[in-house]
PDB file of C-alpha atoms in Angstrom:
ATOM      1  CA  UNK Z 651      -6.859  32.278 -13.099  1.00  0.00           C
ATOM      2  CA  UNK Z 652      -7.250  29.277 -10.806  1.00  0.00           C
ATOM      3  CA  UNK Z 653     -10.280  29.202  -8.515  1.00  0.00           C
ATOM      4  CA  UNK Z 654      -8.687  28.800  -5.074  1.00  0.00           C
ATOM      5  CA  UNK Z 655     -12.076  28.188  -3.464  1.00  0.00           C
ATOM      6  CA  UNK Z 656     -12.180  24.736  -5.036  1.00  0.00           C
ATOM      7  CA  UNK Z 657      -8.796  23.899  -3.558  1.00  0.00           C
ATOM      8  CA  UNK Z 658      -9.691  25.399  -0.170  1.00  0.00           C
ATOM      9  CA  UNK Z 659     -12.765  23.227   0.356  1.00  0.00           C
ATOM     10  CA  UNK Z 660     -11.050  20.085  -0.912  1.00  0.00           C
ATOM     11  CA  UNK Z 661      -7.977  20.709   1.209  1.00  0.00           C
ATOM     12  CA  UNK Z 662     -10.107  21.429   4.286  1.00  0.00           C
ATOM     13  CA  UNK Z 663     -11.959  18.135   3.655  1.00  0.00           C
ATOM     14  CA  UNK Z 664      -8.663  16.232   3.424  1.00  0.00           C
ATOM     15  CA  UNK Z 665      -7.104  18.132   6.329  1.00  0.00           C
ATOM     16  CA  UNK Z 666      -9.979  17.288   8.659  1.00  0.00           C
ATOM     17  CA  UNK Z 667      -9.878  13.637   7.558  1.00  0.00           C
ATOM     18  CA  UNK Z 668      -6.130  13.434   8.178  1.00  0.00           C
ATOM     19  CA  UNK Z 669      -6.349  15.220  11.544  1.00  0.00           C
ATOM     20  CA  UNK Z 670      -8.963  12.740  12.744  1.00  0.00           C
ATOM     21  CA  UNK Z 671      -7.074   9.701  11.470  1.00  0.00           C
ATOM     22  CA  UNK Z 672      -3.331  10.234  11.298  1.00  0.00           C
ATOM     23  CA  UNK Z 673      -2.215  11.675  14.694  1.00  0.00           C
ATOM     24  CA  UNK Z 674      -4.101   9.063  16.778  1.00  0.00           C
ATOM     25  CA  UNK Z 675      -2.868   6.304  14.468  1.00  0.00           C
ATOM     26  CA  UNK Z 676       0.744   7.457  14.757  1.00  0.00           C
ATOM     27  CA  UNK Z 677       0.489   7.870  18.526  1.00  0.00           C
ATOM     28  CA  UNK Z 678      -1.071   4.461  19.085  1.00  0.00           C
ATOM     29  CA  UNK Z 679       1.504   2.763  16.831  1.00  0.00           C
ATOM     30  CA  UNK Z 680       4.594   4.706  17.833  1.00  0.00           C
ATOM     31  CA  UNK Z 681       6.472   1.579  18.988  1.00  0.00           C
ATOM     32  CA  UNK Z 682       6.354  -0.008  15.523  1.00  0.00           C
ATOM     33  CA  UNK Z 683       6.555   3.207  13.527  1.00  0.00           C
ATOM     34  CA  UNK Z 684      10.364   3.260  13.395  1.00  0.00           C
ATOM     35  CA  UNK Z 685      10.455  -0.261  11.952  1.00  0.00           C
ATOM     36  CA  UNK Z 686       7.873   0.686   9.329  1.00  0.00           C
ATOM     37  CA  UNK Z 687       9.763   3.835   8.336  1.00  0.00           C
ATOM     38  CA  UNK Z 688      13.002   1.861   8.027  1.00  0.00           C
ATOM     39  CA  UNK Z 689      11.330  -0.695   5.772  1.00  0.00           C
ATOM     40  CA  UNK Z 690      10.031   1.980   3.418  1.00  0.00           C
ATOM     41  CA  UNK Z 691      12.441   3.222   0.835  1.00  0.00           C
ATOM     42  CA  UNK Z 692      12.000   5.479  -2.121  1.00  0.00           C
ATOM     43  CA  UNK Z 693      12.760   2.595  -4.462  1.00  0.00           C
ATOM     44  CA  UNK Z 694      10.179   0.313  -2.854  1.00  0.00           C
ATOM     45  CA  UNK Z 695       7.551  -0.388  -5.564  1.00  0.00           C
ATOM     46  CA  UNK Z 696       4.764  -0.606  -2.994  1.00  0.00           C
ATOM     47  CA  UNK Z 697       5.572   2.908  -1.771  1.00  0.00           C
ATOM     48  CA  UNK Z 698       5.250   4.174  -5.321  1.00  0.00           C
ATOM     49  CA  UNK Z 699       1.890   2.417  -5.689  1.00  0.00           C
ATOM     50  CA  UNK Z 700       0.574   4.060  -2.497  1.00  0.00           C
ATOM     51  CA  UNK Z 701       1.798   7.481  -3.657  1.00  0.00           C
ATOM     52  CA  UNK Z 702       0.027   7.003  -6.985  1.00  0.00           C
ATOM     53  CA  UNK Z 703      -3.180   5.908  -5.248  1.00  0.00           C
ATOM     54  CA  UNK Z 704      -3.007   8.912  -2.908  1.00  0.00           C
ATOM     55  CA  UNK Z 705      -2.470  11.260  -5.848  1.00  0.00           C
ATOM     56  CA  UNK Z 706      -5.393   9.667  -7.659  1.00  0.00           C
ATOM     57  CA  UNK Z 707      -7.659  10.160  -4.647  1.00  0.00           C
ATOM     58  CA  UNK Z 708      -6.613  13.809  -4.353  1.00  0.00           C
ATOM     59  CA  UNK Z 709      -7.181  14.454  -8.061  1.00  0.00           C
ATOM     60  CA  UNK Z 710     -10.535  12.677  -7.819  1.00  0.00           C
ATOM     61  CA  UNK Z 711     -11.581  14.927  -4.949  1.00  0.00           C
ATOM     62  CA  UNK Z 712     -10.575  17.983  -6.958  1.00  0.00           C
ATOM     63  CA  UNK Z 713     -12.779  16.762  -9.816  1.00  0.00           C
ATOM     64  CA  UNK Z 714     -15.621  16.073  -7.386  1.00  0.00           C
ATOM     65  CA  UNK Z 715     -15.462  19.483  -5.760  1.00  0.00           C
ATOM     66  CA  UNK Z 716     -19.242  19.983  -5.953  1.00  0.00           C
ATOM     67  CA  UNK Z 717     -19.779  17.009  -3.669  1.00  0.00           C
ATOM     68  CA  UNK Z 718     -16.946  18.078  -1.373  1.00  0.00           C
ATOM     69  CA  UNK Z 719     -18.516  21.544  -1.107  1.00  0.00           C
ATOM     70  CA  UNK Z 720     -21.839  19.998  -0.157  1.00  0.00           C
ATOM     71  CA  UNK Z 721     -20.134  17.687   2.338  1.00  0.00           C
ATOM     72  CA  UNK Z 722     -18.382  20.666   3.950  1.00  0.00           C
ATOM     73  CA  UNK Z 723     -21.717  22.492   4.185  1.00  0.00           C
ATOM     74  CA  UNK Z 724     -23.108  19.589   6.188  1.00  0.00           C
ATOM     75  CA  UNK Z 725     -20.150  19.879   8.569  1.00  0.00           C
ATOM     76  CA  UNK Z 726     -20.537  23.592   9.139  1.00  0.00           C
ATOM     77  CA  UNK Z 727     -24.341  23.615   9.424  1.00  0.00           C
ATOM     78  CA  UNK Z 728     -25.601  20.263  10.752  1.00  0.00           C
ATOM     79  CA  UNK Z 729     -29.202  21.473  10.922  1.00  0.00           C
ATOM     80  CA  UNK Z 730     -31.005  18.233  10.015  1.00  0.00           C
ATOM     81  CA  UNK Z 731     -30.721  14.586  11.048  1.00  0.00           C
ATOM     82  CA  UNK Z 732     -29.425  13.733   7.574  1.00  0.00           C
ATOM     83  CA  UNK Z 733     -26.592  16.236   7.989  1.00  0.00           C
ATOM     84  CA  UNK Z 734     -25.673  14.585  11.276  1.00  0.00           C
ATOM     85  CA  UNK Z 735     -25.623  11.138   9.612  1.00  0.00           C
ATOM     86  CA  UNK Z 736     -23.381  12.478   6.824  1.00  0.00           C
ATOM     87  CA  UNK Z 737     -21.006  14.021   9.363  1.00  0.00           C
ATOM     88  CA  UNK Z 738     -20.934  10.816  11.410  1.00  0.00           C
ATOM     89  CA  UNK Z 739     -20.123   8.806   8.273  1.00  0.00           C
ATOM     90  CA  UNK Z 740     -17.131  11.078   7.683  1.00  0.00           C
ATOM     91  CA  UNK Z 741     -15.951  10.755  11.282  1.00  0.00           C
ATOM     92  CA  UNK Z 742     -16.376   6.961  11.166  1.00  0.00           C
ATOM     93  CA  UNK Z 743     -14.298   6.783   7.987  1.00  0.00           C
ATOM     94  CA  UNK Z 744     -11.537   8.922   9.466  1.00  0.00           C
ATOM     95  CA  UNK Z 745     -11.267   7.287  12.886  1.00  0.00           C
ATOM     96  CA  UNK Z 746     -11.630   3.736  11.565  1.00  0.00           C
ATOM     97  CA  UNK Z 747      -7.918   3.747  10.634  1.00  0.00           C
ATOM     98  CA  UNK Z 748      -6.983   3.636  14.296  1.00  0.00           C
ATOM     99  CA  UNK Z 749     -10.192   2.581  16.070  1.00  0.00           C
ATOM    100  CA  UNK Z 750     -10.669  -0.750  14.282  1.00  0.00           C
ATOM    101  CA  UNK Z 751      -7.139  -2.040  15.042  1.00  0.00           C
ATOM    102  CA  UNK Z 752      -7.452  -0.870  18.651  1.00  0.00           C
ATOM    103  CA  UNK Z 753     -10.780  -2.687  19.062  1.00  0.00           C
ATOM    104  CA  UNK Z 754      -9.324  -5.842  17.532  1.00  0.00           C
ATOM    105  CA  UNK Z 755      -6.316  -5.683  19.860  1.00  0.00           C
ATOM    106  CA  UNK Z 756      -8.498  -4.882  22.888  1.00  0.00           C
ATOM    107  CA  UNK Z 757     -10.774  -7.866  22.290  1.00  0.00           C
ATOM    108  CA  UNK Z 758      -7.810 -10.024  21.218  1.00  0.00           C
ATOM    109  CA  UNK Z 759      -9.519 -11.161  18.035  1.00  0.00           C
ATOM    110  CA  UNK Z 760      -7.611 -13.407  15.677  1.00  0.00           C
ATOM    111  CA  UNK Z 761      -7.854 -11.688  12.285  1.00  0.00           C
ATOM    112  CA  UNK Z 762      -5.565 -11.496   9.313  1.00  0.00           C
ATOM    113  CA  UNK Z 763      -4.261  -8.235   7.912  1.00  0.00           C
ATOM    114  CA  UNK Z 764      -6.575  -8.661   4.929  1.00  0.00           C
ATOM    115  CA  UNK Z 765      -9.589  -9.006   7.208  1.00  0.00           C
ATOM    116  CA  UNK Z 766      -8.508  -5.979   9.233  1.00  0.00           C
ATOM    117  CA  UNK Z 767      -8.110  -3.834   6.129  1.00  0.00           C
ATOM    118  CA  UNK Z 768     -11.438  -5.096   4.791  1.00  0.00           C
ATOM    119  CA  UNK Z 769     -13.206  -3.889   7.940  1.00  0.00           C
ATOM    120  CA  UNK Z 770     -11.442  -0.511   7.707  1.00  0.00           C
ATOM    121  CA  UNK Z 771     -12.412  -0.171   4.048  1.00  0.00           C
ATOM    122  CA  UNK Z 772     -16.000  -1.136   4.900  1.00  0.00           C
ATOM    123  CA  UNK Z 773     -16.039   1.809   7.310  1.00  0.00           C
ATOM    124  CA  UNK Z 774     -15.129   4.090   4.378  1.00  0.00           C
ATOM    125  CA  UNK Z 775     -18.159   3.016   2.319  1.00  0.00           C
ATOM    126  CA  UNK Z 776     -20.812   5.272   3.949  1.00  0.00           C
ATOM    127  CA  UNK Z 777     -18.664   8.379   3.461  1.00  0.00           C
ATOM    128  CA  UNK Z 778     -17.936   7.501  -0.170  1.00  0.00           C
ATOM    129  CA  UNK Z 779     -21.617   6.776  -0.842  1.00  0.00           C
ATOM    130  CA  UNK Z 780     -22.704  10.098   0.681  1.00  0.00           C
ATOM    131  CA  UNK Z 781     -19.964  11.928  -1.225  1.00  0.00           C
ATOM    132  CA  UNK Z 782     -21.187  10.325  -4.458  1.00  0.00           C
ATOM    133  CA  UNK Z 783     -24.769  11.342  -3.688  1.00  0.00           C
ATOM    134  CA  UNK Z 784     -23.647  14.920  -3.014  1.00  0.00           C
ATOM    135  CA  UNK Z 785     -21.958  15.037  -6.404  1.00  0.00           C
ATOM    136  CA  UNK Z 786     -25.047  13.644  -8.149  1.00  0.00           C
ATOM    137  CA  UNK Z 787     -27.385  16.058  -6.358  1.00  0.00           C
ATOM    138  CA  UNK Z 788     -25.190  19.051  -7.199  1.00  0.00           C
ATOM    139  CA  UNK Z 789     -24.890  18.097 -10.871  1.00  0.00           C
ATOM    140  CA  UNK Z 790     -28.589  17.263 -11.323  1.00  0.00           C
ATOM    141  CA  UNK Z 791     -30.524  20.076 -12.989  1.00  0.00           C
ATOM    142  CA  UNK Z 792     -33.009  21.812 -10.736  1.00  0.00           C
ATOM    143  CA  UNK Z 793     -36.585  20.967 -11.619  1.00  0.00           C
ATOM    144  CA  UNK Z 794     -38.635  23.945 -12.634  1.00  0.00           C
ATOM    145  CA  UNK Z 795     -42.127  24.050 -11.181  1.00  0.00           C
TER     146      UNK Z 795
END
């Protein structure tokens, strides 16, 4: 039998990430969204690459469910400063998809798409680092004293 608890925590992690990132991004970019949707086709090789990357991330999160469980515990019970930092890293990663472009447009900075995506990916690093630490801590054997 499949343990649905593993899927529930991973899906809640992804759902919260997508809720914080996708609706604001779509709302703020609604004027160009139709052009983007028209340019995407099922036969577009880049679309297939993004679908494969997304599937790989989802499968990776399923494999790393111990870390995702720990991450979700920090969300539900932010009782220490470290838990608040972990939660803020998650929020930064999620909102960076729409906040970074909006800040660049607001300040009228001249950046390339590569530079923009590099800044967004840099905002993902703290969350990924904390997630990796959560996995390591969960898998490390408890020391007996």
